[in-house]
Amino acid sequence: HFGVDLSFCFLRFDEIKEGDVVRHDGKRSDGYLEHIFKHAAKELFGMDVKEITYKALKNKDFQEVTLEKDGETVLRFAAAYGFRNIQNLVLKLKKGKFLYHFVEVLACPGGCLNGKGQAQTEDGKPDKALLNQMEEVYAAIPVRLPETNMHVQKMYQDWLEGMDSKKVQETLHTKYSAVNQTASNLDIKW
């Protein structure tokens, strides 16, 4: 139950005040990698991580974050942005060389703020000045952890019957298993 901030699901937009707009950990509007990493470090290993350091691998849109305890890497997360990096991850997975406990995947190189529907110049190129300005505005929004959101807490209490209920396991958790190659999925080219 690492959580998603679902507060907007319970509010009408005309009821939202300026103080209601919050964000999760992270410098940009990407996914929840930083929040999940810090939460997992605390819950699984009792380590309170204040700052995480991304290590660029093949390029700036394929980065890794690790947690070490007693000289051993105990958590390995990756952020893969853009289809080329996603394809490389899938190939590693197919070859059995997938080392990650969690991967954040975003289709747009540079993350969500750099998406096709976002800041571009008239000739269709990224507007770097506007992108930097959007990142600054986003970074100024206060951080609120999803698990501290009263709407999320109410959802767990009223709808999911508690944090560790059977309904939580059935609704929010899943298991994955290997799929046998068949003729119908051989035509997918990664």
mmCIF file with all atom_site columns, C-alpha atoms in Angstrom:
data_model
loop_
_atom_site.group_PDB
_atom_site.id
_atom_site.type_symbol
_atom_site.label_atom_id
_atom_site.label_alt_id
_atom_site.label_comp_id
_atom_site.label_asym_id
_atom_site.label_entity_id
_atom_site.label_seq_id
_atom_site.pdbx_PDB_ins_code
_atom_site.Cartn_x
_atom_site.Cartn_y
_atom_site.Cartn_z
_atom_site.occupancy
_atom_site.B_iso_or_equiv
_atom_site.pdbx_formal_charge
_atom_site.auth_seq_id
_atom_site.auth_comp_id
_atom_site.auth_asym_id
_atom_site.auth_atom_id
_atom_site.pdbx_PDB_model_num
ATOM 1   C CA . HIS A 1 1   ? 0.000   0.000   0.000   1.00 0.00 ? 1   HIS A CA 1
ATOM 2   C CA . PHE A 1 2   ? 2.651   2.519   -1.041  1.00 0.00 ? 2   PHE A CA 1
ATOM 3   C CA . GLY A 1 3   ? -0.231  4.703   -2.096  1.00 0.00 ? 3   GLY A CA 1
ATOM 4   C CA . VAL A 1 4   ? -1.409  7.164   -4.630  1.00 0.00 ? 4   VAL A CA 1
ATOM 5   C CA . ASP A 1 5   ? -2.728  10.551  -3.583  1.00 0.00 ? 5   ASP A CA 1
ATOM 6   C CA . LEU A 1 6   ? -6.391  10.017  -4.434  1.00 0.00 ? 6   LEU A CA 1
ATOM 7   C CA . SER A 1 7   ? -7.668  13.218  -2.825  1.00 0.00 ? 7   SER A CA 1
ATOM 8   C CA . PHE A 1 8   ? -9.023  14.542  -6.115  1.00 0.00 ? 8   PHE A CA 1
ATOM 9   C CA . CYS A 1 9   ? -11.272 11.495  -6.424  1.00 0.00 ? 9   CYS A CA 1
ATOM 10  C CA . PHE A 1 10  ? -13.222 12.719  -3.422  1.00 0.00 ? 10  PHE A CA 1
ATOM 11  C CA . LEU A 1 11  ? -13.336 16.459  -4.156  1.00 0.00 ? 11  LEU A CA 1
ATOM 12  C CA . ARG A 1 12  ? -15.169 18.459  -6.735  1.00 0.00 ? 12  ARG A CA 1
ATOM 13  C CA . PHE A 1 13  ? -12.823 20.833  -8.533  1.00 0.00 ? 13  PHE A CA 1
ATOM 14  C CA . ASP A 1 14  ? -14.871 23.879  -7.445  1.00 0.00 ? 14  ASP A CA 1
ATOM 15  C CA . GLU A 1 15  ? -14.226 22.846  -3.813  1.00 0.00 ? 15  GLU A CA 1
ATOM 16  C CA . ILE A 1 16  ? -10.431 22.780  -4.182  1.00 0.00 ? 16  ILE A CA 1
ATOM 17  C CA . LYS A 1 17  ? -8.580  25.599  -2.465  1.00 0.00 ? 17  LYS A CA 1
ATOM 18  C CA . GLU A 1 18  ? -4.969  26.583  -3.133  1.00 0.00 ? 18  GLU A CA 1
ATOM 19  C CA . GLY A 1 19  ? -3.766  24.737  -0.010  1.00 0.00 ? 19  GLY A CA 1
ATOM 20  C CA . ASP A 1 20  ? -5.370  21.483  -1.246  1.00 0.00 ? 20  ASP A CA 1
ATOM 21  C CA . VAL A 1 21  ? -2.925  21.134  -4.145  1.00 0.00 ? 21  VAL A CA 1
ATOM 22  C CA . VAL A 1 22  ? -0.011  18.972  -3.003  1.00 0.00 ? 22  VAL A CA 1
ATOM 23  C CA . ARG A 1 23  ? 2.624   16.790  -4.595  1.00 0.00 ? 23  ARG A CA 1
ATOM 24  C CA . HIS A 1 24  ? 4.628   13.703  -3.728  1.00 0.00 ? 24  HIS A CA 1
ATOM 25  C CA . ASP A 1 25  ? 8.373   13.440  -3.129  1.00 0.00 ? 25  ASP A CA 1
ATOM 26  C CA . GLY A 1 26  ? 10.527  14.189  -6.126  1.00 0.00 ? 26  GLY A CA 1
ATOM 27  C CA . LYS A 1 27  ? 11.907  17.139  -7.983  1.00 0.00 ? 27  LYS A CA 1
ATOM 28  C CA . ARG A 1 28  ? 9.605   16.862  -10.981 1.00 0.00 ? 28  ARG A CA 1
ATOM 29  C CA . SER A 1 29  ? 6.114   15.618  -11.774 1.00 0.00 ? 29  SER A CA 1
ATOM 30  C CA . ASP A 1 30  ? 7.264   12.113  -12.531 1.00 0.00 ? 30  ASP A CA 1
ATOM 31  C CA . GLY A 1 31  ? 5.911   9.079   -10.770 1.00 0.00 ? 31  GLY A CA 1
ATOM 32  C CA . TYR A 1 32  ? 6.268   7.902   -7.217  1.00 0.00 ? 32  TYR A CA 1
ATOM 33  C CA . LEU A 1 33  ? 9.759   6.369   -7.361  1.00 0.00 ? 33  LEU A CA 1
ATOM 34  C CA . GLU A 1 34  ? 11.201  8.598   -4.627  1.00 0.00 ? 34  GLU A CA 1
ATOM 35  C CA . HIS A 1 35  ? 8.234   8.140   -2.308  1.00 0.00 ? 35  HIS A CA 1
ATOM 36  C CA . ILE A 1 36  ? 8.132   4.360   -2.795  1.00 0.00 ? 36  ILE A CA 1
ATOM 37  C CA . PHE A 1 37  ? 11.916  4.087   -2.361  1.00 0.00 ? 37  PHE A CA 1
ATOM 38  C CA . LYS A 1 38  ? 11.896  6.024   0.922   1.00 0.00 ? 38  LYS A CA 1
ATOM 39  C CA . HIS A 1 39  ? 8.830   4.148   2.163   1.00 0.00 ? 39  HIS A CA 1
ATOM 40  C CA . ALA A 1 40  ? 10.325  0.746   1.288   1.00 0.00 ? 40  ALA A CA 1
ATOM 41  C CA . ALA A 1 41  ? 13.647  1.652   2.934   1.00 0.00 ? 41  ALA A CA 1
ATOM 42  C CA . LYS A 1 42  ? 11.809  2.567   6.145   1.00 0.00 ? 42  LYS A CA 1
ATOM 43  C CA . GLU A 1 43  ? 9.291   -0.294  6.162   1.00 0.00 ? 43  GLU A CA 1
ATOM 44  C CA . LEU A 1 44  ? 11.580  -3.098  4.992   1.00 0.00 ? 44  LEU A CA 1
ATOM 45  C CA . PHE A 1 45  ? 14.969  -2.108  6.409   1.00 0.00 ? 45  PHE A CA 1
ATOM 46  C CA . GLY A 1 46  ? 14.259  0.500   9.114   1.00 0.00 ? 46  GLY A CA 1
ATOM 47  C CA . MET A 1 47  ? 16.327  3.091   7.247   1.00 0.00 ? 47  MET A CA 1
ATOM 48  C CA . ASP A 1 48  ? 15.198  6.714   7.100   1.00 0.00 ? 48  ASP A CA 1
ATOM 49  C CA . VAL A 1 49  ? 16.337  8.030   3.698   1.00 0.00 ? 49  VAL A CA 1
ATOM 50  C CA . LYS A 1 50  ? 16.177  11.824  3.406   1.00 0.00 ? 50  LYS A CA 1
ATOM 51  C CA . GLU A 1 51  ? 17.657  12.284  -0.068  1.00 0.00 ? 51  GLU A CA 1
ATOM 52  C CA . ILE A 1 52  ? 18.095  9.805   -2.879  1.00 0.00 ? 52  ILE A CA 1
ATOM 53  C CA . THR A 1 53  ? 20.792  9.974   -5.525  1.00 0.00 ? 53  THR A CA 1
ATOM 54  C CA . TYR A 1 54  ? 20.047  9.000   -9.099  1.00 0.00 ? 54  TYR A CA 1
ATOM 55  C CA . LYS A 1 55  ? 22.880  7.407   -11.050 1.00 0.00 ? 55  LYS A CA 1
ATOM 56  C CA . ALA A 1 56  ? 22.576  7.859   -14.823 1.00 0.00 ? 56  ALA A CA 1
ATOM 57  C CA . LEU A 1 57  ? 23.246  4.611   -16.654 1.00 0.00 ? 57  LEU A CA 1
ATOM 58  C CA . LYS A 1 58  ? 23.103  4.655   -20.461 1.00 0.00 ? 58  LYS A CA 1
ATOM 59  C CA . ASN A 1 59  ? 21.623  8.167   -20.638 1.00 0.00 ? 59  ASN A CA 1
ATOM 60  C CA . LYS A 1 60  ? 19.896  10.800  -18.476 1.00 0.00 ? 60  LYS A CA 1
ATOM 61  C CA . ASP A 1 61  ? 16.522  9.109   -19.042 1.00 0.00 ? 61  ASP A CA 1
ATOM 62  C CA . PHE A 1 62  ? 17.658  5.749   -17.674 1.00 0.00 ? 62  PHE A CA 1
ATOM 63  C CA . GLN A 1 63  ? 18.687  6.125   -14.048 1.00 0.00 ? 63  GLN A CA 1
ATOM 64  C CA . GLU A 1 64  ? 19.149  3.876   -11.065 1.00 0.00 ? 64  GLU A CA 1
ATOM 65  C CA . VAL A 1 65  ? 18.700  4.339   -7.317  1.00 0.00 ? 65  VAL A CA 1
ATOM 66  C CA . THR A 1 66  ? 20.105  1.852   -4.828  1.00 0.00 ? 66  THR A CA 1
ATOM 67  C CA . LEU A 1 67  ? 20.011  1.348   -1.082  1.00 0.00 ? 67  LEU A CA 1
ATOM 68  C CA . GLU A 1 68  ? 22.896  -0.358  0.667   1.00 0.00 ? 68  GLU A CA 1
ATOM 69  C CA . LYS A 1 69  ? 22.850  -1.922  4.114   1.00 0.00 ? 69  LYS A CA 1
ATOM 70  C CA . ASP A 1 70  ? 25.917  -3.544  5.644   1.00 0.00 ? 70  ASP A CA 1
ATOM 71  C CA . GLY A 1 71  ? 27.748  -3.315  2.299   1.00 0.00 ? 71  GLY A CA 1
ATOM 72  C CA . GLU A 1 72  ? 25.006  -5.164  0.414   1.00 0.00 ? 72  GLU A CA 1
ATOM 73  C CA . THR A 1 73  ? 22.590  -3.637  -2.105  1.00 0.00 ? 73  THR A CA 1
ATOM 74  C CA . VAL A 1 74  ? 19.134  -4.334  -0.666  1.00 0.00 ? 74  VAL A CA 1
ATOM 75  C CA . LEU A 1 75  ? 16.991  -2.147  -2.948  1.00 0.00 ? 75  LEU A CA 1
ATOM 76  C CA . ARG A 1 76  ? 17.549  -1.388  -6.622  1.00 0.00 ? 76  ARG A CA 1
ATOM 77  C CA . PHE A 1 77  ? 15.085  0.903   -8.388  1.00 0.00 ? 77  PHE A CA 1
ATOM 78  C CA . ALA A 1 78  ? 15.229  2.318   -11.910 1.00 0.00 ? 78  ALA A CA 1
ATOM 79  C CA . ALA A 1 79  ? 13.573  5.145   -13.801 1.00 0.00 ? 79  ALA A CA 1
ATOM 80  C CA . ALA A 1 80  ? 13.198  4.546   -17.541 1.00 0.00 ? 80  ALA A CA 1
ATOM 81  C CA . TYR A 1 81  ? 11.780  7.383   -19.612 1.00 0.00 ? 81  TYR A CA 1
ATOM 82  C CA . GLY A 1 82  ? 11.150  7.135   -23.347 1.00 0.00 ? 82  GLY A CA 1
ATOM 83  C CA . PHE A 1 83  ? 10.374  4.096   -25.476 1.00 0.00 ? 83  PHE A CA 1
ATOM 84  C CA . ARG A 1 84  ? 14.015  3.244   -26.281 1.00 0.00 ? 84  ARG A CA 1
ATOM 85  C CA . ASN A 1 85  ? 14.806  2.853   -22.577 1.00 0.00 ? 85  ASN A CA 1
ATOM 86  C CA . ILE A 1 86  ? 11.593  0.924   -21.984 1.00 0.00 ? 86  ILE A CA 1
ATOM 87  C CA . GLN A 1 87  ? 12.502  -1.457  -24.812 1.00 0.00 ? 87  GLN A CA 1
ATOM 88  C CA . ASN A 1 88  ? 15.963  -1.984  -23.303 1.00 0.00 ? 88  ASN A CA 1
ATOM 89  C CA . LEU A 1 89  ? 14.371  -2.877  -19.954 1.00 0.00 ? 89  LEU A CA 1
ATOM 90  C CA . VAL A 1 90  ? 12.035  -5.365  -21.596 1.00 0.00 ? 90  VAL A CA 1
ATOM 91  C CA . LEU A 1 91  ? 14.988  -6.984  -23.398 1.00 0.00 ? 91  LEU A CA 1
ATOM 92  C CA . LYS A 1 92  ? 16.888  -7.298  -20.090 1.00 0.00 ? 92  LYS A CA 1
ATOM 93  C CA . LEU A 1 93  ? 13.808  -8.841  -18.522 1.00 0.00 ? 93  LEU A CA 1
ATOM 94  C CA . LYS A 1 94  ? 13.495  -11.360 -21.365 1.00 0.00 ? 94  LYS A CA 1
ATOM 95  C CA . LYS A 1 95  ? 17.178  -12.302 -21.023 1.00 0.00 ? 95  LYS A CA 1
ATOM 96  C CA . GLY A 1 96  ? 16.838  -12.820 -17.278 1.00 0.00 ? 96  GLY A CA 1
ATOM 97  C CA . LYS A 1 97  ? 19.192  -9.927  -16.503 1.00 0.00 ? 97  LYS A CA 1
ATOM 98  C CA . PHE A 1 98  ? 16.641  -7.792  -14.713 1.00 0.00 ? 98  PHE A CA 1
ATOM 99  C CA . LEU A 1 99  ? 18.040  -6.639  -11.379 1.00 0.00 ? 99  LEU A CA 1
ATOM 100 C CA . TYR A 1 100 ? 15.361  -4.201  -10.229 1.00 0.00 ? 100 TYR A CA 1
ATOM 101 C CA . HIS A 1 101 ? 12.815  -4.392  -7.427  1.00 0.00 ? 101 HIS A CA 1
ATOM 102 C CA . PHE A 1 102 ? 10.827  -1.471  -8.873  1.00 0.00 ? 102 PHE A CA 1
ATOM 103 C CA . VAL A 1 103 ? 10.889  0.363   -12.182 1.00 0.00 ? 103 VAL A CA 1
ATOM 104 C CA . GLU A 1 104 ? 9.191   3.655   -12.932 1.00 0.00 ? 104 GLU A CA 1
ATOM 105 C CA . VAL A 1 105 ? 8.314   3.786   -16.630 1.00 0.00 ? 105 VAL A CA 1
ATOM 106 C CA . LEU A 1 106 ? 7.218   6.942   -18.429 1.00 0.00 ? 106 LEU A CA 1
ATOM 107 C CA . ALA A 1 107 ? 6.739   7.095   -22.187 1.00 0.00 ? 107 ALA A CA 1
ATOM 108 C CA . CYS A 1 108 ? 7.988   10.669  -22.591 1.00 0.00 ? 108 CYS A CA 1
ATOM 109 C CA . PRO A 1 109 ? 11.751  11.284  -22.629 1.00 0.00 ? 109 PRO A CA 1
ATOM 110 C CA . GLY A 1 110 ? 12.476  13.689  -19.787 1.00 0.00 ? 110 GLY A CA 1
ATOM 111 C CA . GLY A 1 111 ? 9.289   12.766  -17.937 1.00 0.00 ? 111 GLY A CA 1
ATOM 112 C CA . CYS A 1 112 ? 5.691   13.952  -17.921 1.00 0.00 ? 112 CYS A CA 1
ATOM 113 C CA . LEU A 1 113 ? 6.376   17.689  -18.045 1.00 0.00 ? 113 LEU A CA 1
ATOM 114 C CA . ASN A 1 114 ? 8.236   17.078  -21.303 1.00 0.00 ? 114 ASN A CA 1
ATOM 115 C CA . GLY A 1 115 ? 5.306   15.225  -22.917 1.00 0.00 ? 115 GLY A CA 1
ATOM 116 C CA . LYS A 1 116 ? 4.014   15.982  -26.407 1.00 0.00 ? 116 LYS A CA 1
ATOM 117 C CA . GLY A 1 117 ? 1.037   17.923  -25.072 1.00 0.00 ? 117 GLY A CA 1
ATOM 118 C CA . GLN A 1 118 ? 3.302   20.159  -23.024 1.00 0.00 ? 118 GLN A CA 1
ATOM 119 C CA . ALA A 1 119 ? 5.773   22.998  -23.432 1.00 0.00 ? 119 ALA A CA 1
ATOM 120 C CA . GLN A 1 120 ? 6.946   23.205  -27.028 1.00 0.00 ? 120 GLN A CA 1
ATOM 121 C CA . THR A 1 121 ? 8.052   26.014  -29.293 1.00 0.00 ? 121 THR A CA 1
ATOM 122 C CA . GLU A 1 122 ? 6.113   26.783  -32.460 1.00 0.00 ? 122 GLU A CA 1
ATOM 123 C CA . ASP A 1 123 ? 8.404   24.477  -34.449 1.00 0.00 ? 123 ASP A CA 1
ATOM 124 C CA . GLY A 1 124 ? 7.538   21.531  -32.145 1.00 0.00 ? 124 GLY A CA 1
ATOM 125 C CA . LYS A 1 125 ? 10.789  21.449  -30.173 1.00 0.00 ? 125 LYS A CA 1
ATOM 126 C CA . PRO A 1 126 ? 10.869  21.405  -26.350 1.00 0.00 ? 126 PRO A CA 1
ATOM 127 C CA . ASP A 1 127 ? 10.703  24.882  -24.830 1.00 0.00 ? 127 ASP A CA 1
ATOM 128 C CA . LYS A 1 128 ? 13.489  24.469  -22.272 1.00 0.00 ? 128 LYS A CA 1
ATOM 129 C CA . ALA A 1 129 ? 12.901  27.837  -20.592 1.00 0.00 ? 129 ALA A CA 1
ATOM 130 C CA . LEU A 1 130 ? 9.212   27.082  -20.086 1.00 0.00 ? 130 LEU A CA 1
ATOM 131 C CA . LEU A 1 131 ? 10.023  23.521  -18.974 1.00 0.00 ? 131 LEU A CA 1
ATOM 132 C CA . ASN A 1 132 ? 12.438  24.900  -16.332 1.00 0.00 ? 132 ASN A CA 1
ATOM 133 C CA . GLN A 1 133 ? 9.776   27.368  -15.200 1.00 0.00 ? 133 GLN A CA 1
ATOM 134 C CA . MET A 1 134 ? 7.169   24.573  -14.905 1.00 0.00 ? 134 MET A CA 1
ATOM 135 C CA . GLU A 1 135 ? 9.618   22.473  -12.875 1.00 0.00 ? 135 GLU A CA 1
ATOM 136 C CA . GLU A 1 136 ? 10.214  25.420  -10.516 1.00 0.00 ? 136 GLU A CA 1
ATOM 137 C CA . VAL A 1 137 ? 6.460   25.960  -10.051 1.00 0.00 ? 137 VAL A CA 1
ATOM 138 C CA . TYR A 1 138 ? 5.977   22.234  -9.430  1.00 0.00 ? 138 TYR A CA 1
ATOM 139 C CA . ALA A 1 139 ? 8.841   22.150  -6.896  1.00 0.00 ? 139 ALA A CA 1
ATOM 140 C CA . ALA A 1 140 ? 7.211   25.047  -4.985  1.00 0.00 ? 140 ALA A CA 1
ATOM 141 C CA . ILE A 1 141 ? 4.033   23.020  -4.333  1.00 0.00 ? 141 ILE A CA 1
ATOM 142 C CA . PRO A 1 142 ? 4.112   21.558  -0.815  1.00 0.00 ? 142 PRO A CA 1
ATOM 143 C CA . VAL A 1 143 ? 4.875   17.846  -0.401  1.00 0.00 ? 143 VAL A CA 1
ATOM 144 C CA . ARG A 1 144 ? 2.319   15.682  1.385   1.00 0.00 ? 144 ARG A CA 1
ATOM 145 C CA . LEU A 1 145 ? 2.837   11.971  1.776   1.00 0.00 ? 145 LEU A CA 1
ATOM 146 C CA . PRO A 1 146 ? -0.120  9.977   0.414   1.00 0.00 ? 146 PRO A CA 1
ATOM 147 C CA . GLU A 1 147 ? -0.502  8.016   3.639   1.00 0.00 ? 147 GLU A CA 1
ATOM 148 C CA . THR A 1 148 ? -1.091  11.271  5.573   1.00 0.00 ? 148 THR A CA 1
ATOM 149 C CA . ASN A 1 149 ? -3.941  12.358  3.299   1.00 0.00 ? 149 ASN A CA 1
ATOM 150 C CA . MET A 1 150 ? -7.251  12.243  5.206   1.00 0.00 ? 150 MET A CA 1
ATOM 151 C CA . HIS A 1 151 ? -9.154  11.234  2.065   1.00 0.00 ? 151 HIS A CA 1
ATOM 152 C CA . VAL A 1 152 ? -6.837  8.256   1.502   1.00 0.00 ? 152 VAL A CA 1
ATOM 153 C CA . GLN A 1 153 ? -7.124  7.288   5.184   1.00 0.00 ? 153 GLN A CA 1
ATOM 154 C CA . LYS A 1 154 ? -10.929 7.496   4.952   1.00 0.00 ? 154 LYS A CA 1
ATOM 155 C CA . MET A 1 155 ? -10.898 5.337   1.811   1.00 0.00 ? 155 MET A CA 1
ATOM 156 C CA . TYR A 1 156 ? -8.830  2.691   3.606   1.00 0.00 ? 156 TYR A CA 1
ATOM 157 C CA . GLN A 1 157 ? -11.119 2.828   6.640   1.00 0.00 ? 157 GLN A CA 1
ATOM 158 C CA . ASP A 1 158 ? -14.529 2.956   4.937   1.00 0.00 ? 158 ASP A CA 1
ATOM 159 C CA . TRP A 1 159 ? -14.096 1.179   1.623   1.00 0.00 ? 159 TRP A CA 1
ATOM 160 C CA . LEU A 1 160 ? -11.058 -1.088  2.071   1.00 0.00 ? 160 LEU A CA 1
ATOM 161 C CA . GLU A 1 161 ? -11.876 -2.131  5.660   1.00 0.00 ? 161 GLU A CA 1
ATOM 162 C CA . GLY A 1 162 ? -8.462  -1.140  7.107   1.00 0.00 ? 162 GLY A CA 1
ATOM 163 C CA . MET A 1 163 ? -4.815  -0.992  6.018   1.00 0.00 ? 163 MET A CA 1
ATOM 164 C CA . ASP A 1 164 ? -4.073  -4.715  6.195   1.00 0.00 ? 164 ASP A CA 1
ATOM 165 C CA . SER A 1 165 ? -7.486  -6.140  5.341   1.00 0.00 ? 165 SER A CA 1
ATOM 166 C CA . LYS A 1 166 ? -8.256  -8.964  2.962   1.00 0.00 ? 166 LYS A CA 1
ATOM 167 C CA . LYS A 1 167 ? -10.004 -6.411  0.720   1.00 0.00 ? 167 LYS A CA 1
ATOM 168 C CA . VAL A 1 168 ? -6.745  -4.411  0.459   1.00 0.00 ? 168 VAL A CA 1
ATOM 169 C CA . GLN A 1 169 ? -4.893  -7.554  -0.609  1.00 0.00 ? 169 GLN A CA 1
ATOM 170 C CA . GLU A 1 170 ? -7.550  -8.422  -3.201  1.00 0.00 ? 170 GLU A CA 1
ATOM 171 C CA . THR A 1 171 ? -7.962  -4.878  -4.541  1.00 0.00 ? 171 THR A CA 1
ATOM 172 C CA . LEU A 1 172 ? -4.487  -3.337  -4.495  1.00 0.00 ? 172 LEU A CA 1
ATOM 173 C CA . HIS A 1 173 ? -2.067  -6.255  -4.765  1.00 0.00 ? 173 HIS A CA 1
ATOM 174 C CA . THR A 1 174 ? -1.312  -8.600  -7.628  1.00 0.00 ? 174 THR A CA 1
ATOM 175 C CA . LYS A 1 175 ? 1.080   -11.377 -8.525  1.00 0.00 ? 175 LYS A CA 1
ATOM 176 C CA . TYR A 1 176 ? 2.899   -11.938 -11.772 1.00 0.00 ? 176 TYR A CA 1
ATOM 177 C CA . SER A 1 177 ? 4.042   -15.188 -13.264 1.00 0.00 ? 177 SER A CA 1
ATOM 178 C CA . ALA A 1 178 ? 5.904   -16.171 -16.397 1.00 0.00 ? 178 ALA A CA 1
ATOM 179 C CA . VAL A 1 179 ? 3.848   -16.547 -19.554 1.00 0.00 ? 179 VAL A CA 1
ATOM 180 C CA . ASN A 1 180 ? 4.713   -19.268 -22.040 1.00 0.00 ? 180 ASN A CA 1
ATOM 181 C CA . GLN A 1 181 ? 5.604   -18.031 -25.521 1.00 0.00 ? 181 GLN A CA 1
ATOM 182 C CA . THR A 1 182 ? 2.836   -18.749 -27.993 1.00 0.00 ? 182 THR A CA 1
ATOM 183 C CA . ALA A 1 183 ? 2.482   -18.103 -31.690 1.00 0.00 ? 183 ALA A CA 1
ATOM 184 C CA . SER A 1 184 ? 0.069   -15.219 -31.002 1.00 0.00 ? 184 SER A CA 1
ATOM 185 C CA . ASN A 1 185 ? 2.637   -13.075 -29.149 1.00 0.00 ? 185 ASN A CA 1
ATOM 186 C CA . LEU A 1 186 ? 5.728   -13.838 -31.211 1.00 0.00 ? 186 LEU A CA 1
ATOM 187 C CA . ASP A 1 187 ? 4.997   -10.967 -33.580 1.00 0.00 ? 187 ASP A CA 1
ATOM 188 C CA . ILE A 1 188 ? 5.647   -8.349  -30.874 1.00 0.00 ? 188 ILE A CA 1
ATOM 189 C CA . LYS A 1 189 ? 8.986   -6.712  -31.635 1.00 0.00 ? 189 LYS A CA 1
ATOM 190 C CA . TRP A 1 190 ? 10.818  -5.123  -28.712 1.00 0.00 ? 190 TRP A CA 1
#
